[in-house]
Coordinates of C-alpha atoms and ligand atoms in Angstrom, one line a residue:
X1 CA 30.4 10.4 -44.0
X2 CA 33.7 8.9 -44.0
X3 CA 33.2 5.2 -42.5
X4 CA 29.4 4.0 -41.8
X5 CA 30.4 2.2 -39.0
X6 CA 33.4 3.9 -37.5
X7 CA 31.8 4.5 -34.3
X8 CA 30.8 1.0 -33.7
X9 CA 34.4 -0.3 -34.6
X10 CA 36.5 2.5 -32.7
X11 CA 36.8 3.7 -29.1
X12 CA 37.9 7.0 -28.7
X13 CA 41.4 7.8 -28.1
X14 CA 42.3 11.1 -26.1
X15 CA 45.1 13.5 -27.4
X16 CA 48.6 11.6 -25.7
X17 CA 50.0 13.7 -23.0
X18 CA 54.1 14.0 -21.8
X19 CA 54.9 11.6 -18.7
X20 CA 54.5 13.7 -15.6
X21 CA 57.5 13.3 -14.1
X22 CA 59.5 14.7 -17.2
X23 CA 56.8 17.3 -18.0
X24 CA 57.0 19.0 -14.9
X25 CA 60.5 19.5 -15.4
X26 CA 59.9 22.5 -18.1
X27 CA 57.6 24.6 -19.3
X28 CA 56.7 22.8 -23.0
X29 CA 53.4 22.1 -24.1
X30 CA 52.1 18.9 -21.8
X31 CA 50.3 17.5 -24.9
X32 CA 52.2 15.4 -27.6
X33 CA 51.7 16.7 -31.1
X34 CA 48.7 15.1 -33.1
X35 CA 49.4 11.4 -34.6
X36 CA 47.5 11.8 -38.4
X37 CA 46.8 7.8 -38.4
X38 CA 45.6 7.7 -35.0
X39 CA 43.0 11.0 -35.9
X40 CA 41.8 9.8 -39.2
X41 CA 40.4 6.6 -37.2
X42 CA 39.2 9.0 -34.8
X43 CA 37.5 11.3 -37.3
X44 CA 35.9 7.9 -38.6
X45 CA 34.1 8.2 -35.6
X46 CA 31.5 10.5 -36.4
X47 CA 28.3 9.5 -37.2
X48 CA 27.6 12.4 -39.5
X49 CA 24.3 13.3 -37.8
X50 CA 21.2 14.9 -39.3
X51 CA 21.4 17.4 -36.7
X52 CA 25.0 18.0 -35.3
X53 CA 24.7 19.4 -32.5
X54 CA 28.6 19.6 -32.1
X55 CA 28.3 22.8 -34.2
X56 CA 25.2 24.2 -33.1
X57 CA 26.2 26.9 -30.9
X58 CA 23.1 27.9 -29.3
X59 CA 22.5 29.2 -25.9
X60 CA 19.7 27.6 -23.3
X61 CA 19.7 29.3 -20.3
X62 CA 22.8 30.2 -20.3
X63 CA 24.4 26.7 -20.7
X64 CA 25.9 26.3 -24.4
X65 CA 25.4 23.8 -26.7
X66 CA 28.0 22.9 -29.3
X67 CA 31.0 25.1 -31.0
X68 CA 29.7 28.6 -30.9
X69 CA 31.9 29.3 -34.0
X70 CA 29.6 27.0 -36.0
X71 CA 32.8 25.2 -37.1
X72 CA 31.4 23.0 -40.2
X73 CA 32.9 19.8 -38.4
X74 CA 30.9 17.2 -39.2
X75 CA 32.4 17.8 -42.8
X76 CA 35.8 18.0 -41.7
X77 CA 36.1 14.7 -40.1
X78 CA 34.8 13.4 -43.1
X79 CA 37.6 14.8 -45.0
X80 CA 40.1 14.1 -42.5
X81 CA 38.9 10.6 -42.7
X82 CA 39.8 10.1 -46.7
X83 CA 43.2 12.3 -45.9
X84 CA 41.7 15.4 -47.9
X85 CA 43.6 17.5 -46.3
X86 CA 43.1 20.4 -47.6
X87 CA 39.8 20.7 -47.8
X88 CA 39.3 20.1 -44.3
X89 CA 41.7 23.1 -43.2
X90 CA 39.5 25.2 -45.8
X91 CA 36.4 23.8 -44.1
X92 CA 37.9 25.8 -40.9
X93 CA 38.9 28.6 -42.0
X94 CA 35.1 29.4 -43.2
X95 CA 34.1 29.8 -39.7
X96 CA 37.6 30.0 -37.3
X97 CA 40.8 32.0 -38.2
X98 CA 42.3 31.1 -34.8
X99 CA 42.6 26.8 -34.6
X100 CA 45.5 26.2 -33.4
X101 CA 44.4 28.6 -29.8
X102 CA 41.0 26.6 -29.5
X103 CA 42.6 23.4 -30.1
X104 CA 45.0 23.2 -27.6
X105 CA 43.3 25.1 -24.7
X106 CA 39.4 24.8 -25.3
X107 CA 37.2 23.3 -23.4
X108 CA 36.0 21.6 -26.4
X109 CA 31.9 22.3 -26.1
X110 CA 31.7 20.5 -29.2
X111 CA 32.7 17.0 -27.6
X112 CA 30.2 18.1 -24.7
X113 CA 27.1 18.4 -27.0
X114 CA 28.7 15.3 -29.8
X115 CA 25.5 13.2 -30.0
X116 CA 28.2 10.1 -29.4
X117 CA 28.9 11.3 -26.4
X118 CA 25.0 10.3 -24.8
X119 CA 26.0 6.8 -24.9
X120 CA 29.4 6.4 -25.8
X121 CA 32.5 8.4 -25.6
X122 CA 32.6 11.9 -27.8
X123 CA 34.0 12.0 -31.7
X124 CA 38.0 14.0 -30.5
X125 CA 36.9 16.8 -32.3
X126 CA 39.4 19.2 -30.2
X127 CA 42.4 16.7 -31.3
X128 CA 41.2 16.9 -34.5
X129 CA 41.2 20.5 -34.6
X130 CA 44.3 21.1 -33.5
X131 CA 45.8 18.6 -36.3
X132 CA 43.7 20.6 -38.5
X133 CA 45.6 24.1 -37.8
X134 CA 48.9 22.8 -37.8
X135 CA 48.5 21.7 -41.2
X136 CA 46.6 25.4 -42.4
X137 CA 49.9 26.8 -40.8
X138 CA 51.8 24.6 -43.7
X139 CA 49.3 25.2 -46.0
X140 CA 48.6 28.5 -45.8
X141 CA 50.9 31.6 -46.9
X142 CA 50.1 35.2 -45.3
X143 CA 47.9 37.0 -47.8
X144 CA 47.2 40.8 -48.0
X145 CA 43.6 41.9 -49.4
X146 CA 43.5 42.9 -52.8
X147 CA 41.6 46.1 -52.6
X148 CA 41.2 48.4 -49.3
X149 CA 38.4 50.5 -48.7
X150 CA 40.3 53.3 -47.6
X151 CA 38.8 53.4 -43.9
X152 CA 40.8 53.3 -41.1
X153 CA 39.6 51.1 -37.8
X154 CA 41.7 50.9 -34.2
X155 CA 40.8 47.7 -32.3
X156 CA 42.2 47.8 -28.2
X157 CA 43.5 44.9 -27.1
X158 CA 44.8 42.4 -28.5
X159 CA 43.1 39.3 -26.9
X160 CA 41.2 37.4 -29.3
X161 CA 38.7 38.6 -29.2
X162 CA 40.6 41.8 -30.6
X163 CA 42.8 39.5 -32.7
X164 CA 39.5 38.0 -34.4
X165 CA 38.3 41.5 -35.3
X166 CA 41.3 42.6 -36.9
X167 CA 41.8 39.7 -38.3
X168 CA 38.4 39.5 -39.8
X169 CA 38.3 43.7 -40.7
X170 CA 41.6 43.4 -42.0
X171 CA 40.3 40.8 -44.6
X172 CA 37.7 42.6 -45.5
X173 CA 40.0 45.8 -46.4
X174 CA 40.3 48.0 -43.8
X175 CA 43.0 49.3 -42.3
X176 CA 43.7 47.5 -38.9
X177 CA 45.7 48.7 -36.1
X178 CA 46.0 47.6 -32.7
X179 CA 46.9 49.0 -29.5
X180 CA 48.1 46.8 -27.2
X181 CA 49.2 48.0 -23.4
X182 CA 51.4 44.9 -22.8
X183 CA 54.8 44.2 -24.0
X184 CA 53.6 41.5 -26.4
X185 CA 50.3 41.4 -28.3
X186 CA 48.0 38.3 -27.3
X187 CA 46.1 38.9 -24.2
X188 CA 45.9 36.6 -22.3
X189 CA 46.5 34.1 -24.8
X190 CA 50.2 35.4 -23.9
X191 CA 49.9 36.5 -20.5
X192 CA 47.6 34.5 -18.4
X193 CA 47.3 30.5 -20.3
X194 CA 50.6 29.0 -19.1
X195 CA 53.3 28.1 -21.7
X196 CA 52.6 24.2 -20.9
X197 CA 49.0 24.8 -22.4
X198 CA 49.8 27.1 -25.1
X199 CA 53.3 27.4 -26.6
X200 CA 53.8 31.5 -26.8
X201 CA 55.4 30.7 -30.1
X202 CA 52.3 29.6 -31.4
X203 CA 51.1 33.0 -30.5
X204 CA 54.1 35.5 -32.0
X205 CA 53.5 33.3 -35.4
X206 CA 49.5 33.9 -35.6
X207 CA 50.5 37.3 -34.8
X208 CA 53.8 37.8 -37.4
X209 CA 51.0 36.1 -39.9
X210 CA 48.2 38.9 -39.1
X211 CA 51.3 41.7 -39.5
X212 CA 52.5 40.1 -43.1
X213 CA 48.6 40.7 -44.2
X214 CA 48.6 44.4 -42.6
X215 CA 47.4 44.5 -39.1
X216 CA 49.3 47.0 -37.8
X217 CA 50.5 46.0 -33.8
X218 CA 51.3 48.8 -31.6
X219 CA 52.4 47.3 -28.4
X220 CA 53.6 49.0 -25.1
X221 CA 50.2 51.6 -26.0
X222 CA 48.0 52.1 -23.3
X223 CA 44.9 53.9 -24.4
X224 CA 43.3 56.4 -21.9
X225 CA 43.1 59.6 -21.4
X226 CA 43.7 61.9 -23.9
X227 CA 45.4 59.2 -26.2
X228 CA 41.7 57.5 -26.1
X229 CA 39.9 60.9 -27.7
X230 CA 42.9 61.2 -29.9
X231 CA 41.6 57.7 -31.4
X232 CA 38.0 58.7 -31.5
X233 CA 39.1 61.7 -33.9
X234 CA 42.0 60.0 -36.0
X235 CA 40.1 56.5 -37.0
X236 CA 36.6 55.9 -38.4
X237 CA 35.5 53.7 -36.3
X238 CA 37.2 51.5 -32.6
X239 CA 36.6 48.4 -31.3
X240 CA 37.1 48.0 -27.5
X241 CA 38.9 44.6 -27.0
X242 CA 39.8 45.0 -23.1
X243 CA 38.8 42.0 -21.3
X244 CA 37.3 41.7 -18.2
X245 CA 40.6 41.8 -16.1
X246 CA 39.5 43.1 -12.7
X247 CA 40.3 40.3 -10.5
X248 CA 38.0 39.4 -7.5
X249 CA 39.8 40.6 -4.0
X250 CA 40.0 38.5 -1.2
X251 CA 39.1 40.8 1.6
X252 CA 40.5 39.0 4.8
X253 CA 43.5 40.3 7.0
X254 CA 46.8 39.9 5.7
X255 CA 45.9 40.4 2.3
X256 CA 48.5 42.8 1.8
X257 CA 51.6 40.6 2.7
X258 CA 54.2 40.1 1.0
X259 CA 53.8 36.7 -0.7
X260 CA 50.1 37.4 -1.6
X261 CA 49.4 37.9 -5.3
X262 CA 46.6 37.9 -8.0
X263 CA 46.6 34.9 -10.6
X264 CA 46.9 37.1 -13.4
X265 CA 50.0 38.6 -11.8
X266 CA 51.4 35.3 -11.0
X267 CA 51.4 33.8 -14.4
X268 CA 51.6 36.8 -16.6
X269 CA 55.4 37.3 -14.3
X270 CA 56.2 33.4 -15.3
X271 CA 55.8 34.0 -18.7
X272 CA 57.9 37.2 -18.7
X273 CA 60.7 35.4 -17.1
X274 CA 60.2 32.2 -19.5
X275 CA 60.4 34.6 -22.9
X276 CA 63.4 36.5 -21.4
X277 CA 64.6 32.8 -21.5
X278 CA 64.2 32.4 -25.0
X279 CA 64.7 36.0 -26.6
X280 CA 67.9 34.3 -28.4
X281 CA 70.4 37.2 -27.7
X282 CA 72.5 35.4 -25.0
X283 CA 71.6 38.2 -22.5
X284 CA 70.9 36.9 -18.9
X285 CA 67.2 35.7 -18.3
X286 CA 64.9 37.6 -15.7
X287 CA 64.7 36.1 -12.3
X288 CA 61.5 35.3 -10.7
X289 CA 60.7 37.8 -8.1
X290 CA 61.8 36.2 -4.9
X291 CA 58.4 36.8 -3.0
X292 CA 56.8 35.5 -6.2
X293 CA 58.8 32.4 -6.7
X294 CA 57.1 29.0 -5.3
X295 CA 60.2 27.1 -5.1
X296 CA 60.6 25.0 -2.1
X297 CA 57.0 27.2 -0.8
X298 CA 54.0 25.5 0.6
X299 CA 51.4 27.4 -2.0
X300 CA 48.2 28.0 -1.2
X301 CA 45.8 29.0 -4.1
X302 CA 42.2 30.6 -3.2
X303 CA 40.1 29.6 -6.1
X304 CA 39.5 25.7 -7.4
X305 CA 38.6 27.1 -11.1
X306 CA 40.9 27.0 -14.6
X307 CA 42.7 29.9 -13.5
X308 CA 43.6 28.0 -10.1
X309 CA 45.0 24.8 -12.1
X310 CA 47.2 27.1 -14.3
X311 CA 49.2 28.4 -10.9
X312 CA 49.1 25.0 -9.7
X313 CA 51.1 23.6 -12.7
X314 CA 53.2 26.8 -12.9
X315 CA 53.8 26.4 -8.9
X316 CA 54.8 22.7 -9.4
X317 CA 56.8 24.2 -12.2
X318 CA 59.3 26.2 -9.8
X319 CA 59.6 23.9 -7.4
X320 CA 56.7 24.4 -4.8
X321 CA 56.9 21.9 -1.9
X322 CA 53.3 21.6 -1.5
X323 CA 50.0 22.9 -3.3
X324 CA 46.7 23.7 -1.8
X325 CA 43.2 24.6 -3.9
X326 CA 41.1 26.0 -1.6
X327 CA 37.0 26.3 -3.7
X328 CA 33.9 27.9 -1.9
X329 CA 31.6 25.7 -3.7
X330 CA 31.4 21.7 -3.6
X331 CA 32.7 19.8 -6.0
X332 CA 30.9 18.9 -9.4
X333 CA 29.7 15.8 -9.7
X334 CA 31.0 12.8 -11.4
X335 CA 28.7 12.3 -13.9
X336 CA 25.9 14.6 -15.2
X337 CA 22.6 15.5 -12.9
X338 CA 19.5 15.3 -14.2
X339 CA 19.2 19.0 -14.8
X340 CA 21.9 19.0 -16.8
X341 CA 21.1 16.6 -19.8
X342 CA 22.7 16.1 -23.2
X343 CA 23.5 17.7 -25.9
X344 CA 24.0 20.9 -22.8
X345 CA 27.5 21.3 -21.8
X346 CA 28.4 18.6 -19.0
X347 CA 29.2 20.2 -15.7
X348 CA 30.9 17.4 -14.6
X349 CA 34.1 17.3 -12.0
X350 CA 37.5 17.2 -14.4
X351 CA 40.8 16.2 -12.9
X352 CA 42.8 18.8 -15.3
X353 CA 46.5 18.8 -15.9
X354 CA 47.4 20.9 -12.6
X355 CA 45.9 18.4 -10.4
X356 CA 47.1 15.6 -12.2
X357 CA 50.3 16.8 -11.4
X358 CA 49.3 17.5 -8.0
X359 CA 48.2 13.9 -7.4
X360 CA 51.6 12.4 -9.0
X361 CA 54.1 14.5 -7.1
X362 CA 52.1 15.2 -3.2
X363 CA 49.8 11.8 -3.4
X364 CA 46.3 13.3 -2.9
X365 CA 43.9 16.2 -5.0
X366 CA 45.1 19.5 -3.8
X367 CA 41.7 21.0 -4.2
X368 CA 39.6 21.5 -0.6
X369 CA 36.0 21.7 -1.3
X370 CA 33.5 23.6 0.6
X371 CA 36.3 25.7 2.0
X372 CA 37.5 29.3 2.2
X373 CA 40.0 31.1 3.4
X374 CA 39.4 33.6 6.5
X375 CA 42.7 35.2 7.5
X376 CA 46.1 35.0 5.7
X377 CA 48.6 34.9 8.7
X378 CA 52.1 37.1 8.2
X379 CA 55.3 37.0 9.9
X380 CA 57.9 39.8 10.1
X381 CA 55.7 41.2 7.5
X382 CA 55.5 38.4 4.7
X383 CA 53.0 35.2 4.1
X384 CA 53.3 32.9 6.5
X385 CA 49.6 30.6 6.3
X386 CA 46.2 31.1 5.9
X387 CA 43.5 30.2 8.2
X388 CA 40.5 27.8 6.4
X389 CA 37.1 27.6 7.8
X390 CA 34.9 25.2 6.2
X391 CA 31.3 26.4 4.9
X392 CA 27.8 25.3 4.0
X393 CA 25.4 27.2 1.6
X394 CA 22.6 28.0 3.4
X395 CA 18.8 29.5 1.8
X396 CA 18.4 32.9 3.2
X397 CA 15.0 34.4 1.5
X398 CA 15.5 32.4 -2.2
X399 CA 19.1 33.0 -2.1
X400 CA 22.3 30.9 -1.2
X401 CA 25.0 32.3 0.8
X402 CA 27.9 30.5 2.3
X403 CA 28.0 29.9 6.3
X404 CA 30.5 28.9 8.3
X405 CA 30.5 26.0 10.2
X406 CA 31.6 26.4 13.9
X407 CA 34.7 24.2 14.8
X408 CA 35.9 23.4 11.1
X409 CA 38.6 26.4 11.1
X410 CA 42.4 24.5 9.9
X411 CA 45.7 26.9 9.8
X412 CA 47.9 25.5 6.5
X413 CA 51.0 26.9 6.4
X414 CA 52.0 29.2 3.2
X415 CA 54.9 30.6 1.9
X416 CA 53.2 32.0 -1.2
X417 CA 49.1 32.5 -1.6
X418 CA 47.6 32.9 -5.3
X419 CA 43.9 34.4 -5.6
X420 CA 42.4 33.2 -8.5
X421 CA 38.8 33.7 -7.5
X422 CA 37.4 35.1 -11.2
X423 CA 36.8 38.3 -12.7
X424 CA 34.3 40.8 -11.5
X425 CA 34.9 43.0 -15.1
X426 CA 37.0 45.4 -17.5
X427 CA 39.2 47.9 -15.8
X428 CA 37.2 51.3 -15.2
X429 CA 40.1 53.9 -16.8
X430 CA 39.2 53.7 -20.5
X431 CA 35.4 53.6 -20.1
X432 CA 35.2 56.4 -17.6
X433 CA 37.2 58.5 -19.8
X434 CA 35.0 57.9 -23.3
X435 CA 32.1 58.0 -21.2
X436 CA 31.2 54.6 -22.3
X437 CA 28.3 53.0 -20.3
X438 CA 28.1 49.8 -18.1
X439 CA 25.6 47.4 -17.7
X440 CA 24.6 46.1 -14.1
X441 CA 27.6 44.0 -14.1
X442 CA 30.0 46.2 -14.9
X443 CA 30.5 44.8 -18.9
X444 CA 30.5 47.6 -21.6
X445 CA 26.6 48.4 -22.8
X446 CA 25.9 47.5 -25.6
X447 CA 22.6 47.9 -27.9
X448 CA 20.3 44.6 -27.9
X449 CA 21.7 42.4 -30.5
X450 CA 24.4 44.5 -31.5
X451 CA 28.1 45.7 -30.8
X452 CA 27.5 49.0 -30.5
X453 CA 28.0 51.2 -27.7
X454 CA 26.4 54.2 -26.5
X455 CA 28.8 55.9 -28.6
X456 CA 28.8 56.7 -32.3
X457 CA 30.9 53.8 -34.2
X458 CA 32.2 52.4 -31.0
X459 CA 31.8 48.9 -30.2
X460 CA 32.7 45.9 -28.2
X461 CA 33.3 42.8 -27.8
X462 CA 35.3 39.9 -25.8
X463 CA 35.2 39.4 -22.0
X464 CA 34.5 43.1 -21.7
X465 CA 31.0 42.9 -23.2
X466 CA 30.1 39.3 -22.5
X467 CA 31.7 38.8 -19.5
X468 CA 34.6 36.4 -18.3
X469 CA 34.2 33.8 -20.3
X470 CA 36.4 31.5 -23.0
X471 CA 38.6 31.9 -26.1
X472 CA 35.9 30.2 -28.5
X473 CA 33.5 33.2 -27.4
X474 CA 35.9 36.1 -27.5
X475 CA 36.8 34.6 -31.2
X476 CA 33.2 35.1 -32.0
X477 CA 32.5 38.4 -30.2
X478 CA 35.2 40.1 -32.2
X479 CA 34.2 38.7 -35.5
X480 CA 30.8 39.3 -34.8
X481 CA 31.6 43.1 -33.7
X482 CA 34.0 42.9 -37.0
X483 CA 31.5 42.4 -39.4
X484 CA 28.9 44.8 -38.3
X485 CA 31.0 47.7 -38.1
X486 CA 32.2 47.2 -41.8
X487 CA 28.8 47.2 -42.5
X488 CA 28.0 50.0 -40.9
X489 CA 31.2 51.8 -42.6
X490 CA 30.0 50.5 -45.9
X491 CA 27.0 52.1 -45.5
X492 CA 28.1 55.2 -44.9
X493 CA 30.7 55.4 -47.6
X494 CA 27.9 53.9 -50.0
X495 CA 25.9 57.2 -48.8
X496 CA 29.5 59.5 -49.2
X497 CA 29.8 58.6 -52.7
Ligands
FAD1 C1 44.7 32.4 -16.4 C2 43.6 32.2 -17.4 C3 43.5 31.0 -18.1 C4 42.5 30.9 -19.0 N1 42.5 29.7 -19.7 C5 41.5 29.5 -20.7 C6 41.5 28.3 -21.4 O1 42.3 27.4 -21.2 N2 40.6 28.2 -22.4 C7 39.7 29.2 -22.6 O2 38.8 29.0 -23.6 N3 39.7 30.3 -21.9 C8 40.6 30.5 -20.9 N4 40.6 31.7 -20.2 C9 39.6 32.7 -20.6 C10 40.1 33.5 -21.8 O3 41.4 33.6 -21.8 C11 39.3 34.8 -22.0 O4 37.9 34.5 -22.1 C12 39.8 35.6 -23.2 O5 41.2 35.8 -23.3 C13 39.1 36.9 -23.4 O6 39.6 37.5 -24.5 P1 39.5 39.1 -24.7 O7 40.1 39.4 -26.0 O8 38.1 39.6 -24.4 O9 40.4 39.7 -23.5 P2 41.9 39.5 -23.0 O10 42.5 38.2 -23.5 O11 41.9 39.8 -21.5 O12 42.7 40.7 -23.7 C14 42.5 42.0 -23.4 C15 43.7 42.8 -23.8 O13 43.4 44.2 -23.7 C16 44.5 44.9 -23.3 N5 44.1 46.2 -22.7 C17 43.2 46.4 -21.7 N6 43.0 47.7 -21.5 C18 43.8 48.4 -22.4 C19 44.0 49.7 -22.7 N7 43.4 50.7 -22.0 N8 44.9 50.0 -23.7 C20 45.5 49.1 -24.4 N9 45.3 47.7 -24.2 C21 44.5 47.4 -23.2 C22 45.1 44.0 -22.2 O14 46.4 44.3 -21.9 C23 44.9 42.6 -22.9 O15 46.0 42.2 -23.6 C24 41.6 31.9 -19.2 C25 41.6 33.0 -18.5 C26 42.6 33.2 -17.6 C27 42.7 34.5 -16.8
SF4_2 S1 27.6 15.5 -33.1 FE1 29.5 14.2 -33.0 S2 29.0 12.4 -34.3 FE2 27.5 13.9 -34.8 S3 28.4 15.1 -36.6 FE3 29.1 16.2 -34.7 S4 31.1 15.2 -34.2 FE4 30.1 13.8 -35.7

């Protein structure tokens, strides 16, 4: 333990952001790099605790506790705290090969479960991470494995949870290719987090890094079909990596307008007109499609969640004239219920960086609580407003439906509506045509306590399996599916020989 009494002696200091006013001007990264004197008083903060829950990563009725990577932090700060540099990045890179994602976009369940946090403010572990991983990426030169073990594995998609199990395979000395549908491998890493939250550079180099210690990337390949048996016969084992990408509908009239458009849609097109920016051959950049473009727009997003606060920023971004959340449920509360104690994850309200934004530039939280939208009104054809109705949940036999209440409907006017109401599961296409089975959700089957499909030496893992969920899990899903096909490839090789 670095300094006895650090956490009586320090408050905690959260990671500095960029002024609004001249963040909202580009498309940067909203945080300001790490300050090293500023974290090692900040790692001093930890109390070193018998039992850390910060890196327990256990599950209790569904609510996490702690870093699900089991992220040995406790030990970092420590060395962090005498400047051992070094041995804190190697710390990491026992349980995490991807820092520098998790700490900048995480939600950080290790602060939420940090036994500081019951009575005093959380050790910055995020803040410390991320300090932690842009020092491995100094530290740190590509490194192919020695010996290979001749067996050849094809993970699909290249999210992380897909990076994480080629990453992890590839170590171990397989050979490691991925197919990737998009133009650019990262998932939504790349296409979906906003630039402002997660530099795309910071992306291409984890991924140039993986390619120097022979992942193979094979981009613009969308398995299905015929292409997806083809796999099945030419590699010894696959990892499906395919997210859960099926966005929820909003099934009102006017749907189809022009002007109406999924989250995922949205953002991934901002990014593909930002890199077109940037791709360093002089060539002209990519417009925004015009009936895509929030500038000068009243925008209206349907969903108050993460997703929502990334179009929000991106909206304010281009130029929107106004912003409107409209969320089905109320809001959190401020501080945590009884129900929801320490060291569980606290579901508390969070202003995030989209609504901050909100608040500086329009003067008042764009989210609407307790509201939905019933009709999204055209003219000659294109978005012109929605129509809101405000609802109550209501007990109907033990379970909780929304009702409307009579005389709350509001018309807003919108030149550009954004659903980002969640994820209902993976696409259907590749599944259907392995023959791969689905559990009552709709998430790839797999065996209890295992990665493995219904099919021989097929697995999965990542928002496909688990469900929609965060980068921290995919990481660990595709590690987790990593390791226990390489066992089970051992194995049989063992029994070959
Ligand atoms: C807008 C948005 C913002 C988010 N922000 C955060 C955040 O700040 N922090 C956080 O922790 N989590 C965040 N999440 C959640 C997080 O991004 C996901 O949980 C995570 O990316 C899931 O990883 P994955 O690898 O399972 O899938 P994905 O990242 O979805 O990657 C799946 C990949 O598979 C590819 N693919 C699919 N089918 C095929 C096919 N047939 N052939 C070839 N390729 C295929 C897709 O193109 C995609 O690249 C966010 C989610 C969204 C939508
Ligand atoms: S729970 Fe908090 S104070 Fe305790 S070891 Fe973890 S980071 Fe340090």
């Amino acid at each position: 333990m670095g300094k006895v009494t650090g956490f009586l002696e320090y408050e905690r200091q959260n990671q500095g952001h960029r002024p609004i006013r001249e963040r909202i001007k580009d498309y940067g990264e909203f945080t300001l790099p790490p300050d090293p004197d500023t974290l090692k008083i900040q790692a001093a903060r930890c109390m070193d605790c018998g039992v850390p829950f910060c890196h327990a990563g256990l599950l209790t009725e569904g609510q996490s506790i702690g870093c699900p990577l089991g992220n040995l932090i406790p030990e970092s700060n420590d060395f962090i705290y005498k400047g051992d540099i070094e041995s804190a990045c190697r710390r990491y890179r026992e349980t995490h090969p991807f820092p520098e994602f998790t700490g900048r976009v995480c939600p950080a369940l290790c602060e939420g479960s940090c036994t500081l946090g019951e009575h005093r403010d959380p050790v910055a572990v995020r803040a410390i991470e991320r300090y932690i991983a842009d020092e491995s990426g100094r530290l740190f030169a590509p490194k192919a494995p020695e010996k290979r073990t001749g067996k050849r594995i094809a993970v699909i998609g290249s999210g992380p949870s897909g990076l994480a199990a080629a990453d992890l395979l590839n170590k171990l000395g397989n050979e490691v290719t991925v197919f990737e549908r998009a133009d650019r491998a990262g998932g939504i890493l790349t296409y979906g987090i906003p630039n402002m939250k997660l530099d795309k550079s910071v992306v291409a180099a984890r991924i140039d890094f993986m390619d120097k210690e022979g992942v193979v990337f094979k981009t613009g390949a969308d398995i299905g079909g015929t292409a997806a048996i083809e796999l099945l016969k030419n590699f010894d084992a696959v990892i499906l990596c395919i997210g859960s990408r099926n966005e929820r509908a909003l099934n009102v009239t006017g749907k189809d307008l022009k002007g109406v458009h999924t989250a995922l849609n949205y953002l991934t097109t901002a990014t593909k007109v930002l890199l077109s920016k940037d791709r360093g051959d002089g060539g002209a950049a990519a417009p925004i499609p015009a009936d895509m473009n929030a500038a000068g727009k009243d925008v209206v997003i349907v969903g108050g969640g993460d997703t929502g606060t990334d179009c929000a920023a991106t909206a304010i971004r281009q130029g929107c004239k106004s912003v409107t959340q409209i969320e089905i449920m109320p809001s959190l509360p401020d501080r945590r219920a009884k129900n929801n104690p320490w060291p569980l994850w606290p579901r508390v309200k969070k202003t995030d960086y989209g609504q901050e934004e909100a608040i500086e530039l329009f003067g008042a939280d764009p989210r609407r609580y307790l509201t939905t939208v019933k009709e999204v009104i055209g003219k000659d054809g294109a978005v012109a407003g929605v129509k809101t109705v405000e609802i109550e949940w209501k007990n109907e036999n033990g379970r909780m439906v929304p009702k409307e209440k009579a005389g709350t409907e509001n018309r807003l006017p919108a030149g550009l509506v954004l659903t980002a109401m969640g994820f209902t599961g993976p696409e259907t296409g590749l599944i259907r045509d392995l023959g791969i089975e689905t559990d009552a959700r709709g998430m790839i089957k797999t065996q209890e306590g295992s990665y493995l499909t219904n099919l021989h030496r097929v697995y999965a893992a990542g928002d496909a399996r688990r469900g929609p969920s965060l980068v921290v899990w995919a990481i660990l899903e595709g590690r987790k599916a990593a390791l226990e096909c390489h066992k089970a490839l051992r194995i049989a090789l063992t029994s070959e020989s």
